[in-house]
Tab-separated table of C-alpha atoms in Angstrom:
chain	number	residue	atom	x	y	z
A	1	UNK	CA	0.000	0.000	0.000
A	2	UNK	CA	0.913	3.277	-0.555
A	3	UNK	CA	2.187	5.324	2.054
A	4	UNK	CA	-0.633	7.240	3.811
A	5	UNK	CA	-3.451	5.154	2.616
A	6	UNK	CA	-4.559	5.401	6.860
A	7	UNK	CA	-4.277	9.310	6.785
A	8	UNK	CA	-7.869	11.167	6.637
A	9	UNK	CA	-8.474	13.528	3.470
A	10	UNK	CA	-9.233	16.168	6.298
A	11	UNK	CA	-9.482	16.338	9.522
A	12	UNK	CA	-13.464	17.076	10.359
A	13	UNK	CA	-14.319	19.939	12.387
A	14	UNK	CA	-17.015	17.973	14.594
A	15	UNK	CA	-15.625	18.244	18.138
A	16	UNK	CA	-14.168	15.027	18.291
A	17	UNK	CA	-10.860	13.492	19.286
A	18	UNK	CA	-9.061	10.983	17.316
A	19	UNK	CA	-9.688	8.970	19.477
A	20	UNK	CA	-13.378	9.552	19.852
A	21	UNK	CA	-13.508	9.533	16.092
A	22	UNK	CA	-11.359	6.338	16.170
A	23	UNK	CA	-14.244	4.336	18.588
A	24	UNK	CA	-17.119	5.168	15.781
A	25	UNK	CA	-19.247	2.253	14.996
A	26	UNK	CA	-18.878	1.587	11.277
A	27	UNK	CA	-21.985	0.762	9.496
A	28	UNK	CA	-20.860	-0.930	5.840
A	29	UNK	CA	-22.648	-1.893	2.770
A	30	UNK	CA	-21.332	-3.913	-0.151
A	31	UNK	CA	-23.642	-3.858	-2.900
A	32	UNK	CA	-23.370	-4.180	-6.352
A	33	UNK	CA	-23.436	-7.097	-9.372
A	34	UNK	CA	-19.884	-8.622	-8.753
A	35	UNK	CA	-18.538	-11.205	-6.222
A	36	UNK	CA	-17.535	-10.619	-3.171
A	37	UNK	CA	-19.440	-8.714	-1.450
A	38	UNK	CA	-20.492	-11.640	1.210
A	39	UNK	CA	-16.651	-12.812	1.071
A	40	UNK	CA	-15.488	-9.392	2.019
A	41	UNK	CA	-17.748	-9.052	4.926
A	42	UNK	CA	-16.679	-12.227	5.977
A	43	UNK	CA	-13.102	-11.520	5.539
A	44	UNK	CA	-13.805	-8.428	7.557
A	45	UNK	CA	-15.443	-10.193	10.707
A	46	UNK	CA	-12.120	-12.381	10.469
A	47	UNK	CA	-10.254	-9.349	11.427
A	48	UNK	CA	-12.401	-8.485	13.936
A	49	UNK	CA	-12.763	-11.846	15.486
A	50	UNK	CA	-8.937	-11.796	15.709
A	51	UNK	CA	-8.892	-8.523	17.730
A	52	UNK	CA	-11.387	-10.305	20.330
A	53	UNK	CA	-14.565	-8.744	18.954
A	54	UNK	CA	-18.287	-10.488	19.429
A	55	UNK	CA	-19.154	-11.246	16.188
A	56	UNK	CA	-22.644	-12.078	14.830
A	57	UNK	CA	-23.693	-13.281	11.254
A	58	UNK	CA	-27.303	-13.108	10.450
A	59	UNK	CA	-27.950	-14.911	7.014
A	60	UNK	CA	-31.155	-13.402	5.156
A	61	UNK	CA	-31.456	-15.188	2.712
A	62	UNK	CA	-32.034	-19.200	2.431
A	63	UNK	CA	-28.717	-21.023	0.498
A	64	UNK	CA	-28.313	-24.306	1.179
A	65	UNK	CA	-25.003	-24.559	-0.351
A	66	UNK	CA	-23.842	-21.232	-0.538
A	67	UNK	CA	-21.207	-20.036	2.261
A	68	UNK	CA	-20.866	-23.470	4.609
A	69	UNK	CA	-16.876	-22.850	4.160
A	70	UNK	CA	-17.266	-19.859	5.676
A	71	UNK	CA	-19.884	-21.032	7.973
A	72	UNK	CA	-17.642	-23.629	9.087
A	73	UNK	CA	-14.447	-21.710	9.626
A	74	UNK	CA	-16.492	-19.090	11.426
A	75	UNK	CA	-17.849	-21.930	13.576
A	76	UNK	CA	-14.345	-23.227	14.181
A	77	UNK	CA	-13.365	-19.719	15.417
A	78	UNK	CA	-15.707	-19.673	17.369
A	79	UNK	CA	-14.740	-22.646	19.015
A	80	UNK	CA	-10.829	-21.744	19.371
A	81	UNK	CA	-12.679	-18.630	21.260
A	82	UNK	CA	-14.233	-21.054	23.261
A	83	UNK	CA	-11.620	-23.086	24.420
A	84	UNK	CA	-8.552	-21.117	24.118
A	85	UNK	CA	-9.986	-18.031	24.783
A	86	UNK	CA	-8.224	-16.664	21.362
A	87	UNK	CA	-9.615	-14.424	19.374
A	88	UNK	CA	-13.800	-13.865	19.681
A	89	UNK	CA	-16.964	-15.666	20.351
A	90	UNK	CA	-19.025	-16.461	17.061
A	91	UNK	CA	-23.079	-16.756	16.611
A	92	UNK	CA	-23.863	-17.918	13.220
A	93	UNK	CA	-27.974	-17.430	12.685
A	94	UNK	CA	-29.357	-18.178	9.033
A	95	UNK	CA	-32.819	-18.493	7.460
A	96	UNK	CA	-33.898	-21.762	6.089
A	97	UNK	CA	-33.360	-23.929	8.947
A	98	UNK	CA	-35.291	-21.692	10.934
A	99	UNK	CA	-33.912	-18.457	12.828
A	100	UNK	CA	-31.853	-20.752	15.611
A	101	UNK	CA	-33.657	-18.330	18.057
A	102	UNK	CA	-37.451	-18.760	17.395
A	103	UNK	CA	-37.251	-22.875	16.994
A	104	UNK	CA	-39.403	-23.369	14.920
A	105	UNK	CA	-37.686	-25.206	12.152
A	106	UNK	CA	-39.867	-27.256	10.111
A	107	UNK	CA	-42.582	-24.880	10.280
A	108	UNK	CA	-44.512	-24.002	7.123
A	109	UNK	CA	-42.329	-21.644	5.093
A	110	UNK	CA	-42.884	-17.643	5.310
A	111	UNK	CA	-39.757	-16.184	4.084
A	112	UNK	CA	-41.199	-12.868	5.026
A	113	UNK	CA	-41.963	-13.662	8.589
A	114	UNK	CA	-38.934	-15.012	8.833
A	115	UNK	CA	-37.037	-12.143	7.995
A	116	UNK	CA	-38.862	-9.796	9.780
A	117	UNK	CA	-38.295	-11.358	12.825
A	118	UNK	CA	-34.624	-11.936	12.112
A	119	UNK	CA	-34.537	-8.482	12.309
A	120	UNK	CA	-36.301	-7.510	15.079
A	121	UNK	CA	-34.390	-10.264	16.675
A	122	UNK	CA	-30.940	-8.425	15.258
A	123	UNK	CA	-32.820	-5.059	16.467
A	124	UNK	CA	-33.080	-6.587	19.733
A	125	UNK	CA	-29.272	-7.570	19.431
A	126	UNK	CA	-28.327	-4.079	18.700
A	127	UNK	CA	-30.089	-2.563	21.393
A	128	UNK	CA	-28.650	-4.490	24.217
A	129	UNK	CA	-25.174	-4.575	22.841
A	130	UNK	CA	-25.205	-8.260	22.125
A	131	UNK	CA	-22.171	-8.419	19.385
A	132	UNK	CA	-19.100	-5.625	18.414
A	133	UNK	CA	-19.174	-6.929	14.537
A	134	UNK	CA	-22.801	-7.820	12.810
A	135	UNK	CA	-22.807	-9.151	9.338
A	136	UNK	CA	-26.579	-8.850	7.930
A	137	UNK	CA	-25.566	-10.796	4.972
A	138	UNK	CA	-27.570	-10.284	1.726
A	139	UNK	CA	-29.735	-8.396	3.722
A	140	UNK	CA	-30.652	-5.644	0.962
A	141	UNK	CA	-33.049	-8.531	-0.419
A	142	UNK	CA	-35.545	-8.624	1.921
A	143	UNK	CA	-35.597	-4.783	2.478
A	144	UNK	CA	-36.465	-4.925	-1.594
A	145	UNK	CA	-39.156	-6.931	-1.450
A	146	UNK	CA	-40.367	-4.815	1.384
A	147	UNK	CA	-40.551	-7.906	4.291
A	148	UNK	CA	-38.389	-5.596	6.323
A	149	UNK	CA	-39.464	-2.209	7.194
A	150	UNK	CA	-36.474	0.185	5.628
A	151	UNK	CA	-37.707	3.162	7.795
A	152	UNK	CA	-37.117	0.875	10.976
A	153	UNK	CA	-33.522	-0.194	9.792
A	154	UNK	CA	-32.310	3.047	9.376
A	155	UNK	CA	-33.387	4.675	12.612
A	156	UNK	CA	-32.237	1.268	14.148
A	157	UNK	CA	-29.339	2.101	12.302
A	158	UNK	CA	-28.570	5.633	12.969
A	159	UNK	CA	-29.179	5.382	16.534
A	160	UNK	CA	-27.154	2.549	18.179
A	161	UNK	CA	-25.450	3.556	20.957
A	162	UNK	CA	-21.933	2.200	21.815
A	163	UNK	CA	-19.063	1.086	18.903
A	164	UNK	CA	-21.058	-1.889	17.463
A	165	UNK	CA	-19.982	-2.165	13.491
A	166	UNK	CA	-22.355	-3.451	11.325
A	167	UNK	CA	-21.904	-4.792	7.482
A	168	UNK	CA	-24.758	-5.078	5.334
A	169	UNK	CA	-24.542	-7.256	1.781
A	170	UNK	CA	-26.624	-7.832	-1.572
A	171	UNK	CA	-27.264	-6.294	-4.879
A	172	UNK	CA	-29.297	-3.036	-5.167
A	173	UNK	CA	-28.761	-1.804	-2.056
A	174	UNK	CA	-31.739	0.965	-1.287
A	175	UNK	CA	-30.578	4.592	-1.379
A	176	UNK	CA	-32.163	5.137	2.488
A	177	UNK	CA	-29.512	2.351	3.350
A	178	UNK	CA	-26.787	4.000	1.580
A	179	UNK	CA	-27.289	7.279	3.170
A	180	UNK	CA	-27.180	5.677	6.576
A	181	UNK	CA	-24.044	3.860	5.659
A	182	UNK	CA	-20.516	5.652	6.168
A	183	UNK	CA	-18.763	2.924	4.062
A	184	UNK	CA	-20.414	1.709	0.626
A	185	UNK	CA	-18.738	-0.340	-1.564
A	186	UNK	CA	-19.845	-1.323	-4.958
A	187	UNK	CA	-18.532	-4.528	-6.552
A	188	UNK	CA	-19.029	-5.200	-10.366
A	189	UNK	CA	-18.774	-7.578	-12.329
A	190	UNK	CA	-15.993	-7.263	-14.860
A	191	UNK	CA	-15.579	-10.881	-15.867
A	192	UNK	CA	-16.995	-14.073	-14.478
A	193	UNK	CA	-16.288	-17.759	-15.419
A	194	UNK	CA	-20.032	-19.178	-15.216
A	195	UNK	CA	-19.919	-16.177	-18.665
A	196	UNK	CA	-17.913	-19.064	-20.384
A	197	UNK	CA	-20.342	-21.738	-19.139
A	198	UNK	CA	-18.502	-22.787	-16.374
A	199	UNK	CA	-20.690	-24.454	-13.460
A	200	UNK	CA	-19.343	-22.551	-9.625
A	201	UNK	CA	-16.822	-24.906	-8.034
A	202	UNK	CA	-15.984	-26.909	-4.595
A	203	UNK	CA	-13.138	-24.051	-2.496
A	204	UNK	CA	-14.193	-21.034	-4.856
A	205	UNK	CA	-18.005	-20.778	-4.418
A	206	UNK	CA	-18.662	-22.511	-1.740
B	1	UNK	CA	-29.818	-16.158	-3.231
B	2	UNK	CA	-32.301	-16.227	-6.032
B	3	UNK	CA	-32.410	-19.622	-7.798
B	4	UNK	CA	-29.927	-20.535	-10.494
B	5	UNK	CA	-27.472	-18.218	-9.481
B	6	UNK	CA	-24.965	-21.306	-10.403
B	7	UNK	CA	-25.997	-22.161	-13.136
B	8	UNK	CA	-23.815	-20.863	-15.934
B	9	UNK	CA	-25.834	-18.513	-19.304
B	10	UNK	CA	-25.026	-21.316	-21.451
B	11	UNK	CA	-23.410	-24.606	-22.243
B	12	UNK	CA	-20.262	-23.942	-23.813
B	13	UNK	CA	-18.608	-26.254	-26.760
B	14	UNK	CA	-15.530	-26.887	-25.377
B	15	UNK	CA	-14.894	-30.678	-25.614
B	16	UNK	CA	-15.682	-30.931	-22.210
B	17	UNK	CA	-17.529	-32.584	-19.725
B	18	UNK	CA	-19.305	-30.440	-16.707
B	19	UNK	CA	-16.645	-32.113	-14.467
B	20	UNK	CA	-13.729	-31.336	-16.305
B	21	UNK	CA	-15.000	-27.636	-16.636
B	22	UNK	CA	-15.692	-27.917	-12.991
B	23	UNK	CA	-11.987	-28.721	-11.938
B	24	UNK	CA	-10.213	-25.943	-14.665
B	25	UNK	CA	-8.171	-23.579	-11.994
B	26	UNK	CA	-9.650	-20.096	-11.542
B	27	UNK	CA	-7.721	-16.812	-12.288
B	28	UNK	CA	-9.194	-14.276	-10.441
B	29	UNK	CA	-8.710	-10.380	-9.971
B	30	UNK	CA	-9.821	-7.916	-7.839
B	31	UNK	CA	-9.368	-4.223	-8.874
B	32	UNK	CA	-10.842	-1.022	-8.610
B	33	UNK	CA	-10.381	1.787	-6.166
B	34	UNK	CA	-12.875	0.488	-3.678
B	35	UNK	CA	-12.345	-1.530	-0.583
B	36	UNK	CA	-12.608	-5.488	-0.134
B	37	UNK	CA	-10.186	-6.549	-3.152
B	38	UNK	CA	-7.637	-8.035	-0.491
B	39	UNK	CA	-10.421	-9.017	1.939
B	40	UNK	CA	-12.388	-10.653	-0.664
B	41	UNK	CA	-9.467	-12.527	-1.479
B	42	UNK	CA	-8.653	-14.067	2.042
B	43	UNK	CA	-12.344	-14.853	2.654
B	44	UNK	CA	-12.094	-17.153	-0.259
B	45	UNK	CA	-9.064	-18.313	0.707
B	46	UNK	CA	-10.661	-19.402	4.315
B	47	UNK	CA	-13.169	-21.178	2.070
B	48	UNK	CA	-10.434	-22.802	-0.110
B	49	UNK	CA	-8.889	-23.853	3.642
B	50	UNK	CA	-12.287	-25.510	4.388
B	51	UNK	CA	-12.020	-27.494	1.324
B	52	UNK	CA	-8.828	-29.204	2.707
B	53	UNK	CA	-7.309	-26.937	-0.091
B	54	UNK	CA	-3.411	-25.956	0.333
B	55	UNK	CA	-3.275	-22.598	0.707
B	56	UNK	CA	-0.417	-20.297	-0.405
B	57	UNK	CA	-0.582	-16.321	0.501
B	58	UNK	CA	1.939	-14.058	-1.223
B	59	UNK	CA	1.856	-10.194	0.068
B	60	UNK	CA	3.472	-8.230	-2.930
B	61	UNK	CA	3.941	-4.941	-0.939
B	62	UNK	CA	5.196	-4.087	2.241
B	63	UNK	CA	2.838	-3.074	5.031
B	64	UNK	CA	3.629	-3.338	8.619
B	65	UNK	CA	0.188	-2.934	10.553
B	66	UNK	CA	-2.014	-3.967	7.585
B	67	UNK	CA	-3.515	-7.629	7.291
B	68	UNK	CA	-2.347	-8.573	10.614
B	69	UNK	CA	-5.707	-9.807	11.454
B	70	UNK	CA	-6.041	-12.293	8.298
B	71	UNK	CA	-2.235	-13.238	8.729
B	72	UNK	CA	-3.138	-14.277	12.546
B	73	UNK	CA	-6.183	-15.913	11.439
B	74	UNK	CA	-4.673	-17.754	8.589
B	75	UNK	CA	-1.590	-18.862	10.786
B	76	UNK	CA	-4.191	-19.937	13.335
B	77	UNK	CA	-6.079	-22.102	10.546
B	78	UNK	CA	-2.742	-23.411	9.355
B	79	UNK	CA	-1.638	-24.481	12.771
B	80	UNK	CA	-5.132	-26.204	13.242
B	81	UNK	CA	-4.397	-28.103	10.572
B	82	UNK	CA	-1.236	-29.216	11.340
B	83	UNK	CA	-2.719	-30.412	15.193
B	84	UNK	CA	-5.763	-31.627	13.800
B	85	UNK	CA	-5.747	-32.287	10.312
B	86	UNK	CA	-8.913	-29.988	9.252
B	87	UNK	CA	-8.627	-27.609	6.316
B	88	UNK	CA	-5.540	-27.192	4.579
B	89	UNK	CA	-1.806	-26.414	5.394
B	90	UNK	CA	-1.169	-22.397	5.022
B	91	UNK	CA	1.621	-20.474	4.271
B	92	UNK	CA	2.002	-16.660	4.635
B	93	UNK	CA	5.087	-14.758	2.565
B	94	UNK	CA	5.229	-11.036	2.843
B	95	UNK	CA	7.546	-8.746	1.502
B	96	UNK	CA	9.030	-5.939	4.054
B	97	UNK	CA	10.206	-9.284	6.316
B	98	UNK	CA	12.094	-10.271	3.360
B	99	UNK	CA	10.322	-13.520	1.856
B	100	UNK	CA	10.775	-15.863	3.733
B	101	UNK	CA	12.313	-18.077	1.663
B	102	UNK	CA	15.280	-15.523	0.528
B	103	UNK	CA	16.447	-15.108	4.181
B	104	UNK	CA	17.530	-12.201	3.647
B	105	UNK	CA	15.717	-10.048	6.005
B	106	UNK	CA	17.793	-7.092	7.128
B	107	UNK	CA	19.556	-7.043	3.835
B	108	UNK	CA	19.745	-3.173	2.138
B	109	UNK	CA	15.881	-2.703	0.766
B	110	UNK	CA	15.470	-3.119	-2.578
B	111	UNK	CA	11.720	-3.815	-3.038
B	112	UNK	CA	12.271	-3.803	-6.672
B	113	UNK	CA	14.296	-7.293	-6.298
B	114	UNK	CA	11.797	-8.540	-3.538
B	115	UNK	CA	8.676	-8.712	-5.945
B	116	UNK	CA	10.809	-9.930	-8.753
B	117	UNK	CA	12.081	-12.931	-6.397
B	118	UNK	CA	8.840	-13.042	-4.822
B	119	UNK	CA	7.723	-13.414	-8.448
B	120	UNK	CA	10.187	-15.871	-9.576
B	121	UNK	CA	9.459	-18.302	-6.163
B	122	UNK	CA	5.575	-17.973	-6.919
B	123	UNK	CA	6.210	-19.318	-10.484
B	124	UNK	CA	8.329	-21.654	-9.250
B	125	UNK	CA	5.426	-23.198	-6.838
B	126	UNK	CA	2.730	-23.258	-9.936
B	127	UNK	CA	5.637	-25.174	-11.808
B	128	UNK	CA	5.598	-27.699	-8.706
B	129	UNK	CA	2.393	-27.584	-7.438
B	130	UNK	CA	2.688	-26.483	-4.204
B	131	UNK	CA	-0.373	-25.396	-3.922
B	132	UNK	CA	-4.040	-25.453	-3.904
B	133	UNK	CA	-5.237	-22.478	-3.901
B	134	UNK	CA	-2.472	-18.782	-4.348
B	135	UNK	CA	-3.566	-15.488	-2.953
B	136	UNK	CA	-1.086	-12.911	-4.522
B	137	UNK	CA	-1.557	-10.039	-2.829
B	138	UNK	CA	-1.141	-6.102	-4.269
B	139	UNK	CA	0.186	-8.043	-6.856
B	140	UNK	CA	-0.796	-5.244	-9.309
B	141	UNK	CA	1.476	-2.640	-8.136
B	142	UNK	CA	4.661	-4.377	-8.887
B	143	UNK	CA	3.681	-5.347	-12.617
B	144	UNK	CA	2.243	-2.004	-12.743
B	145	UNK	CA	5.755	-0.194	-11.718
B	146	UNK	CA	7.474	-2.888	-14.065
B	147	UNK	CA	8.984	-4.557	-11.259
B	148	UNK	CA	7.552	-7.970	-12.384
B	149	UNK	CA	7.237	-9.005	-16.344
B	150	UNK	CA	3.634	-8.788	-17.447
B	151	UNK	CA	4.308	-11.003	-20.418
B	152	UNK	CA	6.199	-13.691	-17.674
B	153	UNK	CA	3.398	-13.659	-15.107
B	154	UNK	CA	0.370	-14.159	-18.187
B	155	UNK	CA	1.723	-17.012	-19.912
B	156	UNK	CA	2.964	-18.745	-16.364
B	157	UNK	CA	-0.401	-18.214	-15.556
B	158	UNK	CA	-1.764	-19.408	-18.651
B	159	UNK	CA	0.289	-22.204	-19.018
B	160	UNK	CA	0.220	-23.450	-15.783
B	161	UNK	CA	-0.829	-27.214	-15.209
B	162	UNK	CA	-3.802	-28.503	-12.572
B	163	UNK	CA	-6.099	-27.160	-10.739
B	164	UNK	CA	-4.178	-24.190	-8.809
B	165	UNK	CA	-6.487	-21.555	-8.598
B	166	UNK	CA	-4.700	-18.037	-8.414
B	167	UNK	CA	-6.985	-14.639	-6.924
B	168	UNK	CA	-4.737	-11.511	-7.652
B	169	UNK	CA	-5.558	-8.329	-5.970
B	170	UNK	CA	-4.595	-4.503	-6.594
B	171	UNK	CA	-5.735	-1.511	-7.973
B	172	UNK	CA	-5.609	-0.729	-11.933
B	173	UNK	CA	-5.074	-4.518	-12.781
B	174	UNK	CA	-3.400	-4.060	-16.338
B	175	UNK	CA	-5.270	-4.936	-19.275
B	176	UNK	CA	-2.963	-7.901	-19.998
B	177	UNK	CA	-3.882	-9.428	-16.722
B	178	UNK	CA	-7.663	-9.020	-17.277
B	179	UNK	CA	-7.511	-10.693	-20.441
B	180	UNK	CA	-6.025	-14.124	-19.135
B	181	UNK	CA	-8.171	-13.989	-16.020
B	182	UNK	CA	-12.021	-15.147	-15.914
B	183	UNK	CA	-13.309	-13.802	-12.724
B	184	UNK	CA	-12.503	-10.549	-12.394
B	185	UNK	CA	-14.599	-7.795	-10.071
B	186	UNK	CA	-13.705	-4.107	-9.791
B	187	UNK	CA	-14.586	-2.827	-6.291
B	188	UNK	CA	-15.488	0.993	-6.356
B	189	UNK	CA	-16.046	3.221	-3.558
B	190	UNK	CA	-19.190	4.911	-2.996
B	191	UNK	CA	-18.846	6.324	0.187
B	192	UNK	CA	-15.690	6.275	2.606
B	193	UNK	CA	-15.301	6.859	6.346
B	194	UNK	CA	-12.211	8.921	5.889
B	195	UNK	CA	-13.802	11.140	3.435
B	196	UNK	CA	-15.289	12.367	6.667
B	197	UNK	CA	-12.336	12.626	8.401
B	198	UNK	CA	-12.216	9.407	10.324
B	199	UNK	CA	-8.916	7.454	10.785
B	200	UNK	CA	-8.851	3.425	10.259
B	201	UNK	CA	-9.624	1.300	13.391
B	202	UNK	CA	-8.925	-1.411	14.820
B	203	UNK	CA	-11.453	-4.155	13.800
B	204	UNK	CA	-12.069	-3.115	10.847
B	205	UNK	CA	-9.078	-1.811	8.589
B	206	UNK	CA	-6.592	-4.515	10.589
């Protein structure tokens, strides 16, 4: 990297310390039509599990397939926290098998319940302090198809207390979310294999 | 994820079956001005790890504090491996330290002849196999300051034998690069914390 890359293009005139400044919860979106915007959330709550924080991935949308390496190695984590004390506990939460919380897997299917509640349950989360380092992955979805309440999120959003980060992924992100968000990146799509007919493969997509 | 997302636009007529296609080694490269490129890159490299895969990181350009979190991580993955046999082995190179391999930390700097011989030991490990899975990483600044041979690195790349997948990361991949990759995702910045002043933090940019 470049020398500098750390330095601020300014230094804000908002009353706070570096240090204050420094503590700021940082509420991330990765949107856009390329890869990685799941993989670079993930790859962010690896650095923050390694400097000790609670971390907390909420999975929004149902993929059976989809992400169990990462689920795995978060889960392993997770357990190193647990026995070595290394590093961060881990709480891995995903639709489709039911919310772990409300127990009722098996039940008839209702996406949109489902996701609701999720996040009221992640509201809930965020209110009592429960992790440092949320990822709401491919959470934009649901706020699309309107089974989350947009309005809610961004108060929820806006008004945490304390330095809890929070990443947000999926395509389209809406421009409420962005304008909440102090970090938005965009990832597109400049060349993919599956373009060349190529089928997604064991230790690159999942 | 919607439905389909894996399956490829079309069949292509290549001679091959969707097994062979499935095992070709990916070339991938993350560009663009935004954040995630690296981060991307490590998060599929944890998956890659799941897989049992053997994984290889290469850091390109110095940077003291930087990636400290995934190079703890990874080491801490590698060394779980080598107690308990899950994932893959892992080995971290970084420029700065002197590559490891060169032992010649200490020596009078000359970063131009650390990314060539980082270069050189990286082609020498897709001529042998070493690995599974190679994360070169800032790779792009050294071919783009003409440390490294663009011509060298494409046809190693193109020429190279199994299924060693390869994710490259940096801004303003060259052209030459694109064009013998097929995954390739630019990440653009939106919206940036420290275009409001804010420093990096612990957690999130290490």
């Amino acid at each position: 990297m470049p020398k500098g890359k750390l330095d601020p293009a300014s230094i804000p005139d908002d009353g706070l310390t570096t240090r204050q400044r420094r503590m700021l919860p940082i509420t991330a979106v990765h949107t856009g039509p390329g890869k990685g915007k799941s993989t670079a959330a993930f790859g962010m709550a690896m650095r923050a599990w390694n400097q000790g924080m609670k971390i907390g991935v909420f999975q929004f949308v149902k993929s059976p397939k989809w992400k169990v390496g990462e689920e795995t190695v978060f889960r392993t984590l997770g357990e190193l926290h647990d026995t070595t004390g290394q590093g961060g506990p881990v709480e891995w939460h995903k639709m489709g098998e039911g919310w772990s919380w409300a127990k009722k897997a098996g039940s008839e299917e209702d996406h949109a319940r489902d996701a609701h509640e999720g996040w009221l349950e992640v509201k809930k989360r965020l209110e009592n302090h429960t992790h440092d380092f949320y990822v709401l992955d491919e959470f934009t979805y649901p706020l699309t198809w309107g089974w989350i309440d947009i309005d809610d999120v961004c108060s929820t959003l806006a008004n945490r207390t304390g330095t809890q980060h929070v990443v947000m992924t999926g395509r389209n992100a809406p421009e409420q979310l962005i304008d909440v968000a102090d970090l938005v990146t965009e990832m597109t799509k400049i060349k993919h294999p599956m373009d060349q007919g190529r089928k997604g493969q064991k230790g690159i997509e999942w």
